[in-house]
Short mmCIF file of C-alpha atoms in Angstrom, two decimals:
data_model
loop_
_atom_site.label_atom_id
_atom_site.label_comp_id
_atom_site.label_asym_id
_atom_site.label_seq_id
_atom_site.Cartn_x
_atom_site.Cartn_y
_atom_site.Cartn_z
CA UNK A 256 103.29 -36.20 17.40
CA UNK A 257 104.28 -36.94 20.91
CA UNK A 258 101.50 -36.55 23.72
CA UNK A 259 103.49 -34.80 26.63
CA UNK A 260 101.85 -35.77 29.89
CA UNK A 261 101.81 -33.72 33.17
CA UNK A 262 99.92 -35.46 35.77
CA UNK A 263 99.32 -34.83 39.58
CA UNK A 264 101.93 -37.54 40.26
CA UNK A 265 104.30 -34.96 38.39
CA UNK A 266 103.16 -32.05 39.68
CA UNK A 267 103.75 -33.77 43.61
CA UNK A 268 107.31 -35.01 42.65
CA UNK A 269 108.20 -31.52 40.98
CA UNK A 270 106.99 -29.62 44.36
CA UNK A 271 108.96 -32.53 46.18
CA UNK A 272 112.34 -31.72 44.65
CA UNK A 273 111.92 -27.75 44.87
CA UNK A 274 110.33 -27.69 48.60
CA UNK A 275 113.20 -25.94 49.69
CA UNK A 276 113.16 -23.29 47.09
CA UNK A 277 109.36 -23.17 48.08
CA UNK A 278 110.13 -22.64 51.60
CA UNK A 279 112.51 -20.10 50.94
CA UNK A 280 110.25 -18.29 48.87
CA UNK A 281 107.33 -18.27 51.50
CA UNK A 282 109.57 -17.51 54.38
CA UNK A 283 111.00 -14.45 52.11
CA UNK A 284 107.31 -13.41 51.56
CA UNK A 285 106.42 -13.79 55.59
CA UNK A 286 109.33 -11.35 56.09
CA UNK A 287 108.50 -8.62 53.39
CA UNK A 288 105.19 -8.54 54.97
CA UNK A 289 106.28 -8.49 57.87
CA UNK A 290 108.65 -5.57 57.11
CA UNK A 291 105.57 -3.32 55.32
CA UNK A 292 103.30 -4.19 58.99
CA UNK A 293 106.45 -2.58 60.55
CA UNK A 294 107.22 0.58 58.46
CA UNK A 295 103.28 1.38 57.20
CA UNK A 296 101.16 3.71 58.61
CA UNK A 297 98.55 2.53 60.32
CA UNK A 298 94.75 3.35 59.02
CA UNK A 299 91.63 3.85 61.19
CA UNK A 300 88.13 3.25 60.13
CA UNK A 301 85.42 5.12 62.15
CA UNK A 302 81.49 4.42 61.23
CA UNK A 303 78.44 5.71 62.19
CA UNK A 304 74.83 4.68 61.08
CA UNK A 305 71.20 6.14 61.11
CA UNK A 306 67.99 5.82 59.49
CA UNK A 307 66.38 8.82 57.42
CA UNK A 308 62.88 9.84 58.80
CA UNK A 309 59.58 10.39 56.80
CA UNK A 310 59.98 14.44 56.13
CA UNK A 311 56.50 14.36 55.95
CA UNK A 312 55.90 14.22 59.20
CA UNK A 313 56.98 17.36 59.91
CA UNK A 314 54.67 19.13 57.47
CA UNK A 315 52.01 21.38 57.68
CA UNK A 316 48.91 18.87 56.53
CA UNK A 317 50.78 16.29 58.86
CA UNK A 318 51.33 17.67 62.40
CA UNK A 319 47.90 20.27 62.32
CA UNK A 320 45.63 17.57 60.15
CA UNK A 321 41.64 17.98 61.19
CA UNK A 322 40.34 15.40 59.11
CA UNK A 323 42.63 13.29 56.94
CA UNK A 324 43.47 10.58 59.23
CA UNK A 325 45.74 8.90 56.71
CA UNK A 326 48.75 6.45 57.91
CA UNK A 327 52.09 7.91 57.57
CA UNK A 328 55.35 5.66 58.15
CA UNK A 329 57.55 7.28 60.62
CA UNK A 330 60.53 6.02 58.13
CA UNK A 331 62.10 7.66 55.17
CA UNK A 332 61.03 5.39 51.58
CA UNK A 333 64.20 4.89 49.45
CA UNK A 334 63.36 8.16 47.42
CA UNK A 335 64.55 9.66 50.85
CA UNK A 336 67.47 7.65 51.27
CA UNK A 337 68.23 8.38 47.51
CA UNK A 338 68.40 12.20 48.35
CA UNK A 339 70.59 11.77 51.14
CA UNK A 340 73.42 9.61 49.12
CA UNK A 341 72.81 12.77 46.57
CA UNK A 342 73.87 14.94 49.04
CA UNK A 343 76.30 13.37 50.38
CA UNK A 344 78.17 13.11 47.08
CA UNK A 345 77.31 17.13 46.52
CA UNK A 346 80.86 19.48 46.75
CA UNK A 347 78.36 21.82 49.10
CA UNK A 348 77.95 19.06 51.50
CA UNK A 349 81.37 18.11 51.30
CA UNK A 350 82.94 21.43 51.61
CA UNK A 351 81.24 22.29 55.31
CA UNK A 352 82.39 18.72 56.03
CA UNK A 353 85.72 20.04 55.54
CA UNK A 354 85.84 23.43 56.80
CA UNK A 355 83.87 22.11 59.92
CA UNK A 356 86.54 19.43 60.60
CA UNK A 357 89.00 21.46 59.61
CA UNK A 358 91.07 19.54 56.89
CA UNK A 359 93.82 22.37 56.54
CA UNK A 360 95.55 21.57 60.09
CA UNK A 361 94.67 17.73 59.81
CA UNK A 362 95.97 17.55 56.56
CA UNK A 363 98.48 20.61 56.27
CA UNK A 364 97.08 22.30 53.21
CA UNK A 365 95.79 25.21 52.00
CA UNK A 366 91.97 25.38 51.74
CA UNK A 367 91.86 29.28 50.40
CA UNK A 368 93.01 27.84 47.77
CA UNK A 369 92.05 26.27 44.28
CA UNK A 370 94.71 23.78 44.45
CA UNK A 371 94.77 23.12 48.30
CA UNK A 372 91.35 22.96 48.39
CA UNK A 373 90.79 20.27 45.36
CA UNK A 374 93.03 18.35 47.20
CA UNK A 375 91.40 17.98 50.60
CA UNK A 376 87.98 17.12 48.13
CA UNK A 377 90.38 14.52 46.53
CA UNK A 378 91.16 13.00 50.12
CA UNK A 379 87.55 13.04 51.36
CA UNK A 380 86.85 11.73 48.65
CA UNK A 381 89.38 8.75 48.65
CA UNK A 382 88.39 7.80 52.38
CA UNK A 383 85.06 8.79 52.73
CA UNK A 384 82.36 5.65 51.99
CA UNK A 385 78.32 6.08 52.45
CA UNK A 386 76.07 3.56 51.54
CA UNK A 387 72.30 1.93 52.24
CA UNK A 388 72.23 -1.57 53.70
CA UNK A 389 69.76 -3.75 53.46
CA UNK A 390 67.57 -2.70 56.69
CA UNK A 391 67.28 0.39 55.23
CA UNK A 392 69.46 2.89 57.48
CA UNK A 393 72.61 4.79 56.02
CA UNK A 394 76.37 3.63 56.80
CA UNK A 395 78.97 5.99 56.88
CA UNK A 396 82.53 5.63 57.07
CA UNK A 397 85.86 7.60 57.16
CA UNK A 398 89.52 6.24 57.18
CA UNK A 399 92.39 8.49 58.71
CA UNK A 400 95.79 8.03 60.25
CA UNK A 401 94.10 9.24 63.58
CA UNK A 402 91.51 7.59 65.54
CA UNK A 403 89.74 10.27 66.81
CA UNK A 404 90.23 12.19 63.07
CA UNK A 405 88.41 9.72 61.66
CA UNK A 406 85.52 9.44 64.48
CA UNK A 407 85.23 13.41 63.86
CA UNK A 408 84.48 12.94 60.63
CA UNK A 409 81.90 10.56 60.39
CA UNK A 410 79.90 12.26 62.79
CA UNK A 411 80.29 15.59 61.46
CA UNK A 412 79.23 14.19 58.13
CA UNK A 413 75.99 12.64 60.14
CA UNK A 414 75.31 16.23 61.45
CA UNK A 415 76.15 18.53 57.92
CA UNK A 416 73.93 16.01 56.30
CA UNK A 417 70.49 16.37 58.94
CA UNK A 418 71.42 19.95 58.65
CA UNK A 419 71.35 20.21 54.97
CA UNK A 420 68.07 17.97 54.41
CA UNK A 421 66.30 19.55 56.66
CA UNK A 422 67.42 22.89 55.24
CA UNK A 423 65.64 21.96 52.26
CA UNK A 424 62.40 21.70 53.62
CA UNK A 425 62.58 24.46 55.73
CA UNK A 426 63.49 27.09 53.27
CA UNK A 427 60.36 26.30 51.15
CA UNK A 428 58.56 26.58 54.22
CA UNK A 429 60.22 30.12 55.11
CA UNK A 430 59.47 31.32 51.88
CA UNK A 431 56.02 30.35 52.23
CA UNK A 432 56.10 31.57 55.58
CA UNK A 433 57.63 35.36 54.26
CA UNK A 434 55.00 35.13 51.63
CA UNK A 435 51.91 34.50 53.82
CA UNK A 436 53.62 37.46 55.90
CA UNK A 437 53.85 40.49 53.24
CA UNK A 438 50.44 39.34 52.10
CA UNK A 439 48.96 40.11 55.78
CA UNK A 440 50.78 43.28 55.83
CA UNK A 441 49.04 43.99 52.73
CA UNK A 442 45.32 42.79 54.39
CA UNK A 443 46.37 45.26 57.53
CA UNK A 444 46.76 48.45 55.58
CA UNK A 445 43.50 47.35 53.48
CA UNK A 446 41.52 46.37 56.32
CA UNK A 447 42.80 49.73 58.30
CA UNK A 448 41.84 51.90 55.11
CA UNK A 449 38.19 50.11 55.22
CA UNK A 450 38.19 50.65 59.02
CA UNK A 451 38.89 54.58 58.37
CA UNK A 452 36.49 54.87 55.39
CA UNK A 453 33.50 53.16 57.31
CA UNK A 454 34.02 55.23 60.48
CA UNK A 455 33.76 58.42 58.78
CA UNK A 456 30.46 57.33 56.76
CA UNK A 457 28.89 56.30 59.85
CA UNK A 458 29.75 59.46 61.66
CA UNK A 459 28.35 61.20 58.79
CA UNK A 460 24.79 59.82 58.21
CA UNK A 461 24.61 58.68 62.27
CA UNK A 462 24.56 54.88 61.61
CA UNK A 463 26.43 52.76 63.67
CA UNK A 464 24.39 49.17 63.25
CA UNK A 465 25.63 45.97 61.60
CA UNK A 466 24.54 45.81 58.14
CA UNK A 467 26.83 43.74 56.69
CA UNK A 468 25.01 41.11 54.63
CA UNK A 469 27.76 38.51 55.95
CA UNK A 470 27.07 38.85 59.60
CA UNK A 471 24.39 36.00 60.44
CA UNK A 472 22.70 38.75 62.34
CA UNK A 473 21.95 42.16 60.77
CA UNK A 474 20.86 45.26 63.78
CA UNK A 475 19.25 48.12 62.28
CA UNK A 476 17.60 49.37 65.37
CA UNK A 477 19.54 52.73 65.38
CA UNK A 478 19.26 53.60 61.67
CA UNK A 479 16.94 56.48 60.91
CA UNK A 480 14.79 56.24 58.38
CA UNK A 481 13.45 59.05 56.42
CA UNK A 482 17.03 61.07 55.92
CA UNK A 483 18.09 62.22 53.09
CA UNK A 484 20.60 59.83 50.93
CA UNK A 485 20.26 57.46 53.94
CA UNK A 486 19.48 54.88 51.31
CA UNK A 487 22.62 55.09 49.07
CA UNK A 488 24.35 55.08 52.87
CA UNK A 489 23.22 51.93 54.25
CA UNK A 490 24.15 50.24 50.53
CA UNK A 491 27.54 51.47 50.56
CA UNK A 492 28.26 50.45 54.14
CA UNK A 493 26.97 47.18 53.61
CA UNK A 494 29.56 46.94 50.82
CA UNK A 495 32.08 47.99 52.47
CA UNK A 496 31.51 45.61 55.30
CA UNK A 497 30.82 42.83 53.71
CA UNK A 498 34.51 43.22 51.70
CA UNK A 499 35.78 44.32 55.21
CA UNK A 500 34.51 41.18 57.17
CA UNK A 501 35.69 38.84 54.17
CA UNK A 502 39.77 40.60 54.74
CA UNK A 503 39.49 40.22 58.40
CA UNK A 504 38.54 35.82 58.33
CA UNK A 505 41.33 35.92 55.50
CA UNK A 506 43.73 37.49 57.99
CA UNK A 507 42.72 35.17 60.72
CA UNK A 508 42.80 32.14 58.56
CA UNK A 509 46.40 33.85 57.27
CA UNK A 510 48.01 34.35 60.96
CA UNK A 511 46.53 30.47 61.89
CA UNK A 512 48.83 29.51 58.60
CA UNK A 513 51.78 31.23 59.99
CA UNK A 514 51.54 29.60 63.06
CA UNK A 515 51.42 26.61 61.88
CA UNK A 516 54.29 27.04 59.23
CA UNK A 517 56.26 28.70 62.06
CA UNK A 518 56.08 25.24 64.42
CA UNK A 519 57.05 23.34 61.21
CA UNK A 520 60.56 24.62 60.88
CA UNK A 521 61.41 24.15 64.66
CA UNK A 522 64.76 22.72 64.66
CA UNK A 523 63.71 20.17 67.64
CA UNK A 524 62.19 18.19 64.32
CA UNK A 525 65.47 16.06 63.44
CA UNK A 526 65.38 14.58 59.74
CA UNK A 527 67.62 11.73 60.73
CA UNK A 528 68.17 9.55 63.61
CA UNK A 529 71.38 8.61 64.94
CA UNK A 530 71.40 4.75 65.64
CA UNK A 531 75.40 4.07 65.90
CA UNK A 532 77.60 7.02 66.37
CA UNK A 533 81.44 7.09 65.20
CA UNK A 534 84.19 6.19 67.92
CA UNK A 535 87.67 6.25 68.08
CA UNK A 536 88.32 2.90 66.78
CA UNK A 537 91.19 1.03 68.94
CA UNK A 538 92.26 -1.07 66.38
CA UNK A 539 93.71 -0.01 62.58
CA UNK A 540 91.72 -1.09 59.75
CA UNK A 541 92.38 -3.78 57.38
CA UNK A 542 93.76 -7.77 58.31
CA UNK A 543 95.40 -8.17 61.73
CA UNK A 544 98.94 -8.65 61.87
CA UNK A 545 98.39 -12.55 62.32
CA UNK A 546 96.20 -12.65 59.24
CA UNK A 547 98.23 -10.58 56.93
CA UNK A 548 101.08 -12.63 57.81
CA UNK A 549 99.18 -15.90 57.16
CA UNK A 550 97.81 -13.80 53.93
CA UNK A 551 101.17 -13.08 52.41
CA UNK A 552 102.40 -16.97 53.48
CA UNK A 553 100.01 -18.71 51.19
CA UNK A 554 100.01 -15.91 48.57
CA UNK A 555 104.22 -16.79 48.30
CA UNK A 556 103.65 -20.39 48.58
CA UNK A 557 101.24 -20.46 45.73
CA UNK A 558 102.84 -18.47 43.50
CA UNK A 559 106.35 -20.42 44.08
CA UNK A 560 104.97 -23.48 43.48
CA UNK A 561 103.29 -22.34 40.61
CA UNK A 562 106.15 -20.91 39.17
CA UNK A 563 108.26 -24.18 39.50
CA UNK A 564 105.86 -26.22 38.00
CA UNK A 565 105.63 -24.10 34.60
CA UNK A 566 109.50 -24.35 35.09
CA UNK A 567 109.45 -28.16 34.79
CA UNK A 568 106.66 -28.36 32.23
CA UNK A 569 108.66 -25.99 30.03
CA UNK A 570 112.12 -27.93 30.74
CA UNK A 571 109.39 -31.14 29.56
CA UNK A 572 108.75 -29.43 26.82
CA UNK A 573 112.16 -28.75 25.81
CA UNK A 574 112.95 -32.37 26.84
CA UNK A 575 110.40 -34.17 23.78
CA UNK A 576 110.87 -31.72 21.37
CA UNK A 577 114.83 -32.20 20.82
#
């Protein structure tokens, strides 16, 4: 059998001889890429960047703490981070993102609709890119034909996505809040009933002292001894106070708790902090016109030469075997 040899010697000599079909071939790739720079619409990349904060430090236990002194970092752990990429992938999020930067006149289609409407998702979707980096803040990105379309977007996305986080932990914390409410409501009518109840006893046996066995201090100077079911009296008011003082700390401690749950919803607690906010980029995304030239030069050159050397290998081939 015949060894058929192919060296770098060859390989020079067969690139020698076809340099002008090589040249051609390059040029012809310069041009056509040239051409598509020419006739392509040009992209824009907008991106904006911020870190997630530590939700925790606008709870409760955190911002009214007495005694618990314990450290908590002012930045979100990647549990945090991991809930924002959730809901930034979520068709709620996504949908206000739209609507907001309204996707029906940017993109001329129909969002009351099924169809029109699973398209915009389907571009949003396509251009839209969110990811952690390795300092631990959020990068978002949007590509459009328009600068300032794109810039829109990204920040709009920043703000639906603080809105909806923090939405999270504030409707736990209203529902908390409503319950705490109708539960006072309930301590008013039973504290007013008690009220009612031990005003007419002590009209009725003439004893107006403190003898709840709560109070730290009992006063009994006005009670008068001696009367007739005066003892059954001064046991029933006792009981009655003593369930009456217990209602009215529990409503105190109750209205403290609303308070407090009130401040924690205040809106001037942001969840995440804007560090680089979108701009109109100036220039299109993607190479430069120099480097995509240069790009599509070497990519023709390479594949030329490539595809004259199998050409004279084969023809070397050919050449032994007959």
């Amino acid at each position: 059998m015949t060894n058929i040899s192919f060296d770098l010697v060859d390989i020079i000599r067969t690139i020698q001889k076809q340099k002008r079909f090589i040249i051609l071939i390059t040029i012809a790739g310069i041009a056509l890429a040239a051409v598509f720079l020419v006739i392509r619409k040009k992209k824009y990349k907008a991106e904006a960047r911020f870190f997630v904060n530590n939700p925790l430090y606008g709870d409760r236990s955190t911002l009214f703490r007495a005694t618990d002194t314990r450290y908590v970092d002012y930045f979100g752990g990647d549990d945090d981070v991991d809930k924002i990429l959730a809901l930034a992938s979520s068709d709620t999020v996504r949908g206000r993102i739209i609507r907001n930067c309204q996707f029906q006149e940017v993109y001329k289609r129909d969002i009351n609709t099924p169809k029109g409407y699973a398209e915009l998702m389907t571009i949003f979707s396509k251009y839209f890119d969110i990811k952690r980096t390795e300092y631990k803040d959020v990068e978002i990105s949007y590509t459009a034909y328009d600068a300032q379309t794109a810039a829109n977007v990204a920040n709009m996305t920043v703000q639906v996505l603080e809105e909806t986080y923090r939405e999270y932990y504030t409707h736990i914390k209203d529902d908390i809040y409503k319950s705490i409410n109708e539960q006072l409501g309930t301590l008013d009518s039973s504290i007013a009933s008690l009220t009612d109840s031990l005003a007419v006893m002590r009209d009725k046996y003439g004893i107006y002292s403190i003898l709840s066995p709560n109070r730290e201090t009992m006063i009994a100077e006005n009670v008068k001894f001696g009367q007739k079911g005066l003892g059954r009296a001064v046991e029933e008011i006792q009981n009655i106070e003593s369930i009456k003082d217990q209602l009215v700390s529990d409503r105190a401690h109750y209205i403290s708790a609303l308070n407090e749950f009130h401040a924690t919803t205040n809106s001037a607690m942001n969840f995440l902090k804007l560090i680089t906010r979108a701009k109109a980029p100036v220039s299109p995304a993607g190479l430069g016109t120099m480097l995509t030239l240069i790009a599509a030069g070497m990519l023709s050159f390479f594949f030329s030469s490539i595809y004259v050397l199998l050409l004279a290998y084969f023809r070397k081939i050919n050449a032994v075997v007959r």
